[in-house]
Amino acid sequence: MHSWSLLATLTILSTVLAAPSPSEVSSAPAASPTVPYASDDPNNPLWSPESNITPEPVRGQLGATILGPQNVPLELENPDLLAPPSTDNGHVSNFKWPFSLSHNRMQTGGWAREQNIDSMPAATDIAGVNMRLEAGAIREMHWHTDAEWGYVLAGYLRVSTVTPDGQVYLADVGPGDLWYFPPGFPHSIQAKDTLAEGSEFLLIFDNGSFSEDDTFLLTDWLAHVPKEVLAKNFQVDISAFDHIPAHELYIFPSAPPPEDVTADMVVPNDTPLAYTYPFSKVNGTQESGGSFKVVDTRTFPAATTISAADVLVEVGGMRELQWHPTEPEWTYFISGQARITVYASSSNAQTFDFQAGDVAYIPPSFGHYIENTGNTPLHFLEIFKSGLVQDISLNQWLALTPPALVKAHLNLDDATISKLSKVKQEVVGPAQS
């Protein structure tokens, strides 16, 4: 966390103890603070969602209190919007979306909520869906025009697909594991009954306009084909289709699949590529501020359009200043609290705050960092519309540039330049004193 002087700490403590809890705050005008809510450094974080204070747009001597109504819970979650760091400037399109604000489609057996360009217009290249299936429940057999990349948040699932060549792949995945289905490949997802609670997972699509409501569903298709055509196609009696559903099922309850995956195989798997990947079994590279691990076509060859990094940032650490040359980044926060400042060129920069369940979208080449602003480890996924994970480290770039050139740009002294890292850091710890 950031260093605070003893005087500033005591000042803030007195303010916190004197302030009402969020539940006690009304829409009445708030009293003006007698002291700043943060240190005199206007770039320090202000408060967290757990803070027992009334948030105000005040940083040191900058800003003023709110006299009108306030949405206190929302402002507690977004301190860097209410009271931006002085380094913010210009305009950057909104790059934050909480799944909590997504409409939830509830079915018997589960639910699904999505984020796409309708909710975050800047996210033009990637969309996401958060889905839950109770034990045995099925996300019905379907396909879509975009690739699907799945990450298991909790529980266990059985997934399957058939290729255009008639090859079959069926496998189980658990927490932290992945799957990938290319565009147009039919597939199914069913929750197992391990721990009797089903599963929750994240779905990523390589198209920002993707919508779960626009998938091609088995039941929906057959409900709109004349039964005599079905009978002719399958070479059976027309009466066989007297009880097919009249509309789509989407998510529906069912008996859990057998525990042994081989018992569910019609024929043995015969695809040349595996369409699941045991990412949970990959050890991250330990670094000064946490850990970092990557999955892309080098380790998961089937996933040609989507890749990812799994990042853990310890308290006080940060994902270093960097950018991705041509790849948009869709970031999903699993636990902890963070802030991101995005630099969009032409003096445009803006800072947003994030919590578990939130999504960030960073366009290609936008400079950024992801800082742990909480008091617990920060865990998130960086997901890219690319077969490879690539980034440019600001630290490494400067370290590998002639020192005189760096000094001419930034007026750094020789001692500072000598400490620049020629090796990419990815996740760095607290600043050295």
Coordinates of C-alpha atoms in Angstrom, one line a residue:
M1 CA 0.0 0.0 0.0
H2 CA 1.0 3.7 -0.2
S3 CA 3.2 5.3 2.5
W4 CA 1.5 7.7 4.7
S5 CA 3.0 10.2 7.2
L6 CA 2.0 9.7 10.9
L7 CA 0.3 13.1 10.9
A8 CA -1.8 12.3 7.8
T9 CA -2.7 8.9 9.2
L10 CA -3.9 10.4 12.5
T11 CA -5.8 13.1 10.6
I12 CA -7.6 10.6 8.4
L13 CA -8.4 8.3 11.4
S14 CA -10.1 11.2 13.2
T15 CA -12.1 11.9 10.1
V16 CA -13.2 8.3 9.7
L17 CA -14.2 7.9 13.3
A18 CA -16.3 11.0 13.1
A19 CA -18.0 10.2 9.8
P20 CA -21.4 8.3 9.5
S21 CA -21.5 4.8 8.1
P22 CA -22.9 4.5 4.5
S23 CA -26.2 3.2 6.0
E24 CA -26.6 6.4 7.9
V25 CA -25.9 8.7 5.0
S26 CA -29.0 10.4 3.6
S27 CA -29.5 12.6 0.6
A28 CA -29.1 15.7 2.8
P29 CA -26.2 18.0 2.1
A30 CA -22.9 16.6 3.5
A31 CA -20.9 18.7 5.9
S32 CA -17.7 20.1 4.6
P33 CA -14.6 18.2 5.7
T34 CA -12.2 20.0 8.0
V35 CA -9.3 18.0 6.7
P36 CA -8.5 16.3 3.4
Y37 CA -9.7 12.7 3.0
A38 CA -6.2 11.7 1.7
S39 CA -2.7 12.9 2.0
D40 CA -1.6 16.1 0.2
D41 CA -0.5 13.9 -2.6
P42 CA -3.4 14.2 -5.0
N43 CA -2.6 10.9 -6.7
N44 CA -2.9 8.6 -3.6
P45 CA -5.9 6.3 -3.4
L46 CA -8.7 7.7 -1.3
W47 CA -10.9 5.1 0.2
S48 CA -12.0 1.5 -0.3
P49 CA -15.6 0.0 -0.4
E50 CA -15.1 -1.0 3.2
S51 CA -14.4 2.6 4.3
N52 CA -16.7 4.0 7.0
I53 CA -16.8 7.5 5.5
T54 CA -18.9 9.7 3.3
P55 CA -17.0 9.9 -0.1
E56 CA -16.3 13.4 -1.4
P57 CA -14.6 14.7 -4.5
V58 CA -11.7 16.1 -2.5
R59 CA -8.0 15.3 -2.9
G60 CA -5.7 17.4 -0.8
Q61 CA -6.6 21.0 -1.6
L62 CA -8.4 20.0 -4.8
G63 CA -12.2 19.7 -5.3
A64 CA -15.1 20.4 -2.9
T65 CA -17.7 18.5 -1.0
I66 CA -21.1 17.4 -2.5
L67 CA -24.1 19.4 -1.3
G68 CA -26.7 17.4 -3.2
P69 CA -27.8 13.8 -3.2
Q70 CA -25.2 11.0 -3.4
N71 CA -25.2 7.4 -4.4
V72 CA -22.7 6.5 -1.6
P73 CA -22.3 2.7 -2.3
L74 CA -21.4 3.4 -5.9
E75 CA -19.0 6.2 -5.1
L76 CA -17.2 4.1 -2.5
E77 CA -16.6 1.6 -5.3
N78 CA -15.3 4.2 -7.7
P79 CA -13.1 6.7 -5.8
D80 CA -11.0 7.5 -8.9
L81 CA -14.0 8.6 -10.8
L82 CA -15.4 10.8 -8.0
A83 CA -12.0 12.3 -7.2
P84 CA -9.6 11.6 -10.1
P85 CA -5.8 11.6 -9.7
S86 CA -4.4 14.9 -11.0
T87 CA -2.6 12.9 -13.7
D88 CA -5.9 12.1 -15.4
N89 CA -6.7 14.3 -18.4
G90 CA -8.9 14.6 -21.4
H91 CA -11.3 11.9 -22.4
V92 CA -11.1 8.1 -22.5
S93 CA -14.1 6.0 -23.3
N94 CA -15.6 4.1 -20.4
F95 CA -13.6 0.8 -20.0
K96 CA -15.3 -0.6 -17.0
W97 CA -18.4 -2.9 -16.7
P98 CA -19.6 -4.7 -13.6
F99 CA -21.4 -8.0 -14.3
S100 CA -23.6 -6.9 -11.4
L101 CA -25.2 -4.4 -13.8
S102 CA -25.9 -6.9 -16.6
H103 CA -29.4 -8.2 -17.1
N104 CA -29.6 -11.8 -15.7
R105 CA -31.4 -14.4 -17.8
M106 CA -32.7 -16.9 -15.2
Q107 CA -33.8 -20.4 -16.2
T108 CA -34.8 -23.5 -14.3
G109 CA -31.3 -24.9 -13.6
G110 CA -29.2 -21.8 -13.9
W111 CA -28.7 -18.3 -15.2
A112 CA -26.6 -16.2 -17.6
R113 CA -25.6 -12.6 -17.9
E114 CA -23.5 -10.9 -20.5
Q115 CA -21.3 -8.0 -21.4
N116 CA -20.9 -6.8 -25.0
I117 CA -20.9 -3.5 -26.9
D118 CA -24.4 -2.7 -25.8
S119 CA -23.1 -2.3 -22.2
M120 CA -19.6 -1.1 -23.0
P121 CA -19.3 0.3 -26.5
A122 CA -15.5 0.6 -26.4
A123 CA -15.3 -3.3 -26.2
T124 CA -15.5 -3.8 -29.9
D125 CA -13.5 -7.0 -30.2
I126 CA -14.4 -9.2 -27.2
A127 CA -17.6 -10.0 -25.3
G128 CA -18.1 -12.1 -22.2
V129 CA -20.8 -14.2 -20.5
N130 CA -21.0 -15.2 -16.8
M131 CA -23.0 -18.4 -16.6
R132 CA -24.2 -20.7 -13.8
L133 CA -25.5 -24.3 -14.1
E134 CA -26.8 -26.3 -11.2
A135 CA -25.7 -30.0 -10.8
G136 CA -26.8 -31.9 -13.9
A137 CA -28.1 -28.8 -15.7
I138 CA -27.4 -28.4 -19.4
R139 CA -26.6 -25.4 -21.6
E140 CA -28.3 -26.9 -24.5
M141 CA -26.5 -28.1 -27.7
H142 CA -25.8 -25.1 -29.9
W143 CA -23.3 -23.3 -32.1
H144 CA -22.5 -19.7 -33.0
T145 CA -20.5 -17.7 -35.6
D146 CA -17.8 -16.7 -33.1
A147 CA -15.2 -18.7 -31.3
E148 CA -15.9 -19.6 -27.6
W149 CA -13.3 -19.7 -24.9
G150 CA -14.4 -20.9 -21.5
Y151 CA -12.8 -20.6 -18.0
V152 CA -14.2 -22.5 -15.0
L153 CA -14.7 -20.3 -11.9
A154 CA -16.1 -23.0 -9.7
G155 CA -17.3 -26.6 -9.9
Y156 CA -16.9 -29.2 -12.7
L157 CA -18.3 -29.5 -16.2
R158 CA -18.5 -32.0 -19.1
V159 CA -18.1 -30.4 -22.5
S160 CA -18.2 -31.8 -26.0
T161 CA -17.9 -30.9 -29.6
V162 CA -18.0 -32.4 -33.1
T163 CA -15.8 -31.1 -35.9
P164 CA -16.8 -30.5 -39.6
D165 CA -15.0 -33.8 -40.4
G166 CA -17.2 -35.8 -37.9
Q167 CA -14.5 -36.1 -35.3
V168 CA -15.6 -36.0 -31.7
Y169 CA -14.1 -34.6 -28.5
L170 CA -15.6 -34.9 -25.0
A171 CA -13.8 -34.1 -21.7
D172 CA -14.2 -32.8 -18.1
V173 CA -12.9 -29.5 -16.8
G174 CA -12.7 -28.1 -13.3
P175 CA -11.8 -24.8 -11.5
G176 CA -9.2 -22.9 -13.4
D177 CA -9.4 -25.1 -16.6
L178 CA -10.3 -24.0 -20.1
W179 CA -12.0 -25.0 -23.3
Y180 CA -12.1 -23.5 -26.8
F181 CA -14.6 -24.2 -29.6
P182 CA -13.9 -22.7 -33.1
P183 CA -16.7 -20.8 -34.9
G184 CA -19.5 -23.0 -36.1
F185 CA -18.5 -26.1 -34.1
P186 CA -21.5 -27.6 -32.3
H187 CA -21.0 -28.1 -28.6
S188 CA -22.6 -28.8 -25.3
I189 CA -21.9 -27.9 -21.6
Q190 CA -23.3 -29.8 -18.6
A191 CA -22.6 -29.4 -14.9
K192 CA -21.4 -32.5 -13.0
D193 CA -22.7 -33.2 -9.5
T194 CA -19.3 -33.0 -7.8
L195 CA -19.9 -31.4 -4.4
A196 CA -23.6 -31.3 -5.5
E197 CA -23.4 -27.6 -6.4
G198 CA -22.9 -27.5 -10.1
S199 CA -20.6 -25.0 -11.7
E200 CA -20.1 -21.3 -12.6
F201 CA -17.9 -20.2 -15.5
L202 CA -16.8 -17.4 -17.8
L203 CA -17.3 -17.5 -21.6
I204 CA -15.3 -15.3 -23.9
F205 CA -16.2 -14.6 -27.6
D206 CA -13.9 -13.0 -30.2
N207 CA -16.5 -10.4 -31.3
G208 CA -17.7 -7.5 -29.2
S209 CA -21.2 -7.6 -30.6
F210 CA -21.8 -11.3 -29.6
S211 CA -25.0 -12.0 -27.7
E212 CA -26.1 -15.2 -26.0
D213 CA -29.6 -14.6 -27.3
D214 CA -28.4 -15.0 -30.9
T215 CA -26.9 -18.5 -30.7
F216 CA -28.1 -21.3 -32.9
L217 CA -30.0 -23.8 -30.7
L218 CA -30.8 -27.4 -31.4
T219 CA -34.3 -27.2 -30.0
D220 CA -35.1 -23.9 -31.7
W221 CA -34.0 -25.1 -35.1
L222 CA -36.1 -28.3 -34.9
A223 CA -39.1 -26.5 -33.7
H224 CA -39.0 -24.5 -37.0
V225 CA -38.6 -27.5 -39.4
P226 CA -41.7 -29.3 -40.7
K227 CA -42.0 -32.7 -39.1
E228 CA -42.3 -34.5 -42.4
V229 CA -38.9 -33.0 -43.3
L230 CA -37.4 -34.2 -40.0
A231 CA -38.8 -37.7 -40.6
K232 CA -37.2 -37.7 -44.1
N233 CA -33.9 -36.4 -42.8
F234 CA -33.5 -38.9 -40.0
Q235 CA -35.2 -41.7 -41.9
V236 CA -37.7 -42.5 -39.1
D237 CA -41.4 -42.4 -38.6
I238 CA -42.9 -38.9 -38.3
S239 CA -44.4 -39.8 -34.9
A240 CA -41.0 -39.8 -33.4
F241 CA -41.2 -36.1 -33.4
D242 CA -44.5 -35.7 -31.7
H243 CA -42.9 -34.5 -28.4
I244 CA -40.0 -32.4 -29.4
P245 CA -39.9 -29.0 -27.6
A246 CA -42.0 -26.2 -29.3
H247 CA -39.4 -23.6 -28.3
E248 CA -35.8 -23.3 -27.2
L249 CA -34.6 -24.8 -23.9
Y250 CA -31.4 -22.7 -23.5
I251 CA -30.6 -23.9 -19.9
F252 CA -32.6 -26.8 -18.4
P253 CA -32.3 -29.3 -15.6
S254 CA -31.2 -32.9 -16.2
A255 CA -29.6 -35.9 -14.5
P256 CA -25.9 -35.4 -13.9
P257 CA -23.6 -37.2 -16.4
P258 CA -21.8 -40.4 -15.2
E259 CA -18.7 -39.7 -13.1
D260 CA -16.4 -41.6 -15.5
V261 CA -16.1 -39.5 -18.7
T262 CA -15.4 -42.6 -20.8
A263 CA -18.9 -43.9 -19.9
D264 CA -20.4 -40.9 -21.7
M265 CA -18.4 -41.4 -25.0
V266 CA -20.3 -42.7 -28.0
V267 CA -17.0 -43.3 -29.7
P268 CA -13.4 -42.5 -28.4
N269 CA -12.1 -39.0 -28.9
D270 CA -10.5 -38.8 -32.3
T271 CA -9.8 -35.1 -32.9
P272 CA -6.2 -34.1 -33.8
L273 CA -6.4 -31.3 -31.2
A274 CA -7.6 -31.2 -27.6
Y275 CA -10.3 -28.6 -27.1
T276 CA -9.8 -28.4 -23.3
Y277 CA -6.7 -27.4 -21.4
P278 CA -5.8 -28.1 -17.7
F279 CA -4.7 -24.5 -17.0
S280 CA -5.2 -25.1 -13.3
K281 CA -2.2 -27.5 -13.3
V282 CA 0.2 -24.9 -14.7
N283 CA 2.4 -23.2 -12.2
G284 CA 2.8 -19.5 -12.5
T285 CA 6.2 -17.7 -12.7
Q286 CA 6.9 -16.2 -9.3
E287 CA 7.9 -12.6 -9.4
S288 CA 8.6 -9.8 -6.9
G289 CA 5.0 -8.8 -6.7
G290 CA 3.1 -12.0 -7.4
S291 CA 2.8 -14.6 -10.1
F292 CA 2.1 -14.7 -13.8
K293 CA 1.2 -17.6 -16.2
V294 CA 0.2 -17.7 -19.8
V295 CA -1.9 -19.9 -22.1
D296 CA -1.9 -19.4 -25.9
T297 CA -1.4 -21.4 -29.0
R298 CA 2.1 -22.4 -27.8
T299 CA 0.5 -24.5 -25.1
F300 CA -3.2 -24.8 -26.2
P301 CA -3.0 -25.1 -30.0
A302 CA -6.7 -25.3 -30.6
A303 CA -7.3 -21.8 -29.2
T304 CA -6.2 -19.8 -32.3
T305 CA -8.1 -16.6 -31.6
I306 CA -8.1 -16.2 -27.8
S307 CA -5.3 -16.3 -25.3
A308 CA -4.9 -15.3 -21.7
A309 CA -2.7 -14.6 -18.7
D310 CA -3.6 -15.5 -15.2
V311 CA -2.2 -12.9 -12.8
L312 CA -1.9 -12.8 -9.0
V313 CA -0.7 -9.5 -7.5
E314 CA 0.3 -9.4 -3.8
V315 CA -0.7 -6.6 -1.5
G316 CA 1.2 -3.4 -2.5
G317 CA 2.1 -4.8 -5.9
M318 CA 1.1 -4.1 -9.5
R319 CA 1.0 -5.4 -13.0
E320 CA 3.8 -3.3 -14.6
L321 CA 3.3 -0.4 -17.0
Q322 CA 2.9 -2.0 -20.4
W323 CA 0.9 -2.2 -23.6
H324 CA -0.2 -4.8 -26.1
P325 CA 1.0 -4.0 -29.6
T326 CA -2.1 -5.1 -31.6
E327 CA -4.3 -7.1 -29.2
P328 CA -7.3 -5.7 -27.2
E329 CA -7.3 -6.9 -23.5
W330 CA -10.5 -8.0 -21.8
T331 CA -9.7 -8.2 -18.1
Y332 CA -11.9 -10.1 -15.6
F333 CA -11.4 -9.6 -11.8
I334 CA -11.8 -12.8 -9.7
S335 CA -10.8 -11.4 -6.3
G336 CA -9.4 -8.3 -4.7
Q337 CA -9.5 -4.6 -5.5
A338 CA -7.6 -2.7 -8.2
R339 CA -7.2 0.5 -10.1
I340 CA -6.2 0.9 -13.7
T341 CA -5.1 4.1 -15.5
V342 CA -5.3 3.9 -19.2
Y343 CA -3.2 6.2 -21.4
A344 CA -4.9 6.7 -24.8
S345 CA -2.3 9.1 -26.4
S346 CA -2.7 12.8 -27.0
S347 CA -2.7 13.6 -23.3
N348 CA -5.8 11.5 -22.7
A349 CA -5.7 9.4 -19.5
Q350 CA -8.3 8.1 -17.1
T351 CA -8.4 6.0 -13.9
F352 CA -11.0 3.5 -13.0
D353 CA -11.4 1.2 -9.9
F354 CA -12.3 -2.5 -10.0
Q355 CA -13.6 -5.3 -7.7
A356 CA -14.3 -9.0 -8.1
G357 CA -16.9 -9.5 -10.9
D358 CA -15.9 -6.4 -12.8
V359 CA -14.6 -6.3 -16.4
A360 CA -12.1 -3.9 -18.0
Y361 CA -11.5 -3.4 -21.7
I362 CA -8.2 -1.9 -22.9
P363 CA -7.9 -1.3 -26.7
P364 CA -4.6 -2.2 -28.5
S365 CA -1.5 -0.1 -27.7
F366 CA -3.2 1.8 -24.9
G367 CA -0.6 2.1 -22.1
H368 CA -1.8 0.9 -18.7
Y369 CA -1.0 -0.7 -15.3
I370 CA -3.1 -2.7 -12.9
E371 CA -2.4 -1.9 -9.2
N372 CA -3.6 -3.9 -6.1
T373 CA -5.3 -1.2 -4.0
G374 CA -6.7 -3.6 -1.4
N375 CA -5.4 -5.5 1.6
T376 CA -5.7 -8.9 0.1
P377 CA -4.1 -10.5 -3.0
L378 CA -5.6 -9.4 -6.4
H379 CA -6.4 -12.1 -8.9
F380 CA -7.5 -11.5 -12.5
L381 CA -7.4 -12.8 -16.0
E382 CA -6.1 -10.8 -18.9
I383 CA -7.8 -12.2 -22.1
F384 CA -6.7 -11.3 -25.6
K385 CA -8.2 -11.5 -29.1
S386 CA -5.0 -13.2 -30.3
G387 CA -3.4 -16.6 -30.6
L388 CA -0.4 -15.2 -28.6
V389 CA 0.0 -13.2 -25.4
Q390 CA 2.3 -10.3 -26.2
D391 CA 3.1 -7.1 -24.4
I392 CA 5.7 -4.3 -24.3
S393 CA 7.2 -3.6 -20.9
L394 CA 8.0 0.1 -20.3
N395 CA 10.7 -0.8 -17.9
Q396 CA 12.4 -3.2 -20.3
W397 CA 12.1 -0.8 -23.2
L398 CA 13.9 1.9 -21.3
A399 CA 16.5 -0.5 -19.9
L400 CA 17.4 -1.7 -23.5
T401 CA 17.5 1.8 -24.9
P402 CA 20.8 3.8 -24.9
P403 CA 21.0 5.5 -21.5
A404 CA 21.9 8.9 -22.9
L405 CA 18.7 8.7 -25.0
V406 CA 16.6 7.9 -21.9
K407 CA 18.3 10.6 -19.9
A408 CA 17.6 13.2 -22.7
H409 CA 13.8 12.3 -22.6
L410 CA 13.2 11.9 -18.8
N411 CA 16.0 13.7 -17.0
L412 CA 16.7 10.5 -15.0
D413 CA 20.0 10.3 -13.1
D414 CA 22.5 7.5 -13.8
A415 CA 21.6 5.7 -10.6
T416 CA 18.0 5.4 -11.6
I417 CA 18.8 4.3 -15.1
S418 CA 21.1 1.6 -13.8
K419 CA 18.2 0.1 -11.9
L420 CA 16.0 -0.3 -14.9
S421 CA 15.3 -4.0 -15.6
K422 CA 16.5 -5.5 -18.9
V423 CA 14.2 -8.5 -18.1
K424 CA 10.5 -8.1 -18.2
Q425 CA 9.0 -8.0 -14.7
E426 CA 5.2 -8.5 -15.4
V427 CA 4.3 -8.2 -11.7
V428 CA 6.3 -5.9 -9.4
G429 CA 6.2 -5.4 -5.7
P430 CA 5.9 -2.3 -3.6
A431 CA 8.2 0.6 -4.4
Q432 CA 11.7 0.5 -3.0
S433 CA 12.4 3.1 -0.4

